[in-house]
């Protein structure tokens, strides 16, 4: 695969392999806890504070930020002490390795829901893109190798900044030999301008012109701050129990506010690429009958007493079966319950003699409510049936709804 400039770009496997071979090193100084944020910041030339904020935001996605930080602490090597004969970095020590594994096991169980899995995928994707685009940056704690372009030749010598004349011999280690001619001040008489000090002197009458100020880099603070606020708002919304559609909609609102602010500050154009797919996702989640945060369900309820019947039964995908045919109602005793399924079936079995008021509906599918049947789009049946013994005895009220599926109510 080749990029726009015609150069061959690394694939996913090559990028992952290159990241592991040159993965960030956790420093010994400038860290807050395990040094994971500082390692990523030093390796890719970004502010470690932004990395710490990203980990904090990730905790709202089912604790994914905690898991990612523990994984970084576990897998990223530690910087060496610099002692002679010691390697530049080393792996995590044995006791710390055991402690991190013990902390990681319960953290992984905490992210079994889709919110946590989404956070883990988002964090892994962010790290992949970061290494893919910034892997050529020189780590801040790494000194350029001798002879590399990054190493600029500087004056050599001792405390007095001794200058070395051109053409002087150097030994294999790069230091000047005794044959070099050294001076700490220009000679008093130099008609040929042989002294290096005179080479940079301006010509007579020449006035020094200030160099033009380099153009300032485009500010991206609006984009970064808005993305952080949008992710925080979405994560906090889901952590508080809001539906995914509402959480994504709140994030879209934050992105829209950031674009308005960016219009005045001449920035934030990159937010458009995030706002459009987020808006489409919010629309899809609002119309789909499935709520993935509720998970799959297969409920078969057989209560022994009327008091054991809950007031509400819900599920995203699956089946809900309420076997109420074994219940016995006293004269004047009432029972009411609801049931809702996003995608699947609801079936309820009633005692043969209880008075029943039943409402059955589905957005797409079929209903069979005590013998009254409807099917197609948004079928609905509301009926009252007094049972085999006629009016009297106990009363039961049911409200049964499905997004896509079937709703059935039977006697016995």
Coordinates of C-alpha atoms in Angstrom, one line a residue, residues 249-386:
X249 CA -26.4 13.1 21.2
X250 CA -24.9 15.0 24.1
X251 CA -21.5 14.4 22.6
X252 CA -22.7 15.8 19.2
X253 CA -24.0 18.9 21.0
X254 CA -20.6 19.5 22.6
X255 CA -18.9 19.1 19.2
X256 CA -21.4 21.6 17.6
X257 CA -20.7 24.1 20.4
X258 CA -16.9 23.7 19.7
X259 CA -17.4 24.3 16.0
X260 CA -19.3 27.5 16.8
X261 CA -16.5 28.7 19.1
X262 CA -13.9 27.7 16.6
X263 CA -15.6 29.8 14.0
X264 CA -14.7 32.9 16.1
X265 CA -11.2 31.6 16.9
X266 CA -10.3 30.5 13.4
X267 CA -9.9 26.9 14.4
X268 CA -11.7 23.6 15.1
X269 CA -12.2 22.6 11.4
X270 CA -11.2 19.1 12.2
X271 CA -14.3 18.7 14.4
X272 CA -16.5 18.3 11.3
X273 CA -14.9 14.9 10.6
X274 CA -16.0 13.8 14.1
X275 CA -19.4 15.5 14.3
X276 CA -20.9 14.0 11.1
X277 CA -20.3 10.3 11.9
X278 CA -21.4 10.9 15.5
X279 CA -24.6 12.5 14.4
X280 CA -25.3 9.5 12.1
X281 CA -24.6 7.1 14.9
X282 CA -27.0 9.0 17.2
X283 CA -29.8 8.8 14.6
X284 CA -29.2 5.1 14.2
X285 CA -29.3 4.4 17.9
X286 CA -32.5 6.4 18.3
X287 CA -34.4 4.4 15.7
X288 CA -33.0 0.9 16.4
X289 CA -35.1 -1.2 18.8
X290 CA -32.1 -2.7 20.4
X291 CA -30.4 -1.2 23.4
X292 CA -27.0 -3.0 23.6
X293 CA -26.3 -1.7 27.1
X294 CA -29.1 -3.8 28.5
X295 CA -27.5 -7.0 27.0
X296 CA -29.2 -10.2 25.9
X297 CA -31.9 -11.8 28.0
X298 CA -33.8 -15.1 28.3
X299 CA -36.1 -14.7 31.2
X300 CA -38.5 -17.5 32.3
X301 CA -40.4 -16.2 35.4
X302 CA -42.5 -18.6 37.5
X303 CA -43.5 -16.7 40.7
X304 CA -45.1 -18.7 43.5
X305 CA -47.0 -15.7 45.0
X306 CA -48.4 -12.5 43.7
X307 CA -45.9 -10.5 45.7
X308 CA -43.0 -12.2 43.8
X309 CA -44.1 -10.6 40.5
X310 CA -42.0 -7.6 39.6
X311 CA -43.6 -4.4 38.3
X312 CA -41.4 -4.3 35.1
X313 CA -39.5 -6.8 33.0
X314 CA -37.2 -5.5 30.3
X315 CA -34.6 -6.8 27.8
X316 CA -32.8 -5.8 24.7
X317 CA -32.6 -9.0 22.7
X318 CA -34.1 -12.3 23.6
X319 CA -37.3 -13.7 25.1
X320 CA -39.4 -13.0 28.2
X321 CA -41.8 -15.7 29.4
X322 CA -44.1 -15.0 32.4
X323 CA -45.8 -18.1 33.7
X324 CA -48.5 -16.6 36.0
X325 CA -51.0 -19.5 35.6
X326 CA -50.1 -21.0 39.0
X327 CA -51.1 -17.9 40.9
X328 CA -54.3 -17.8 43.0
X329 CA -56.1 -14.5 43.4
X330 CA -58.4 -13.7 46.3
X331 CA -61.6 -11.7 45.9
X332 CA -60.7 -8.1 45.0
X333 CA -56.9 -8.8 44.8
X334 CA -55.2 -6.9 41.9
X335 CA -51.9 -7.4 40.1
X336 CA -50.2 -5.2 37.5
X337 CA -47.0 -5.6 35.5
X338 CA -45.2 -4.5 32.4
X339 CA -42.8 -6.2 29.9
X340 CA -40.7 -4.8 27.1
X341 CA -38.3 -6.4 24.7
X342 CA -36.3 -4.6 22.0
X343 CA -35.9 -7.6 19.6
X344 CA -37.6 -10.9 20.5
X345 CA -40.7 -12.4 21.9
X346 CA -42.9 -11.9 25.0
X347 CA -45.3 -14.6 26.1
X348 CA -47.6 -14.6 29.2
X349 CA -49.6 -17.4 30.6
X350 CA -52.6 -16.4 32.8
X351 CA -54.8 -18.4 35.2
X352 CA -58.0 -19.6 33.7
X353 CA -60.4 -17.6 35.9
X354 CA -58.7 -14.2 36.7
X355 CA -60.2 -11.0 35.1
X356 CA -57.5 -9.7 32.7
X357 CA -57.0 -6.3 31.0
X358 CA -54.3 -6.7 28.5
X359 CA -52.5 -4.2 26.1
X360 CA -50.3 -5.8 23.5
X361 CA -48.3 -3.9 20.9
X362 CA -45.2 -4.1 18.7
X363 CA -43.5 -1.9 16.2
X364 CA -43.0 -4.7 13.7
X365 CA -44.2 -8.2 14.1
X366 CA -47.4 -9.9 15.4
X367 CA -49.6 -10.0 18.5
X368 CA -51.9 -12.7 19.8
X369 CA -53.7 -11.3 22.8
X370 CA -56.2 -13.8 24.3
X371 CA -57.3 -14.9 20.9
X372 CA -57.2 -11.5 19.1
X373 CA -54.5 -11.4 16.5
X374 CA -52.8 -8.6 14.5
X375 CA -49.6 -8.5 12.5
X376 CA -47.6 -6.2 10.3
X377 CA -46.4 -2.7 11.2
X378 CA -47.4 -1.4 14.6
X379 CA -50.1 -4.0 15.4
X380 CA -51.9 -3.2 18.7
X381 CA -54.6 -5.0 20.7
X382 CA -56.3 -3.9 23.9
X383 CA -58.8 -6.3 25.4
X384 CA -60.5 -7.3 28.7
X385 CA -61.4 -10.9 29.4
X386 CA -63.2 -12.2 32.5

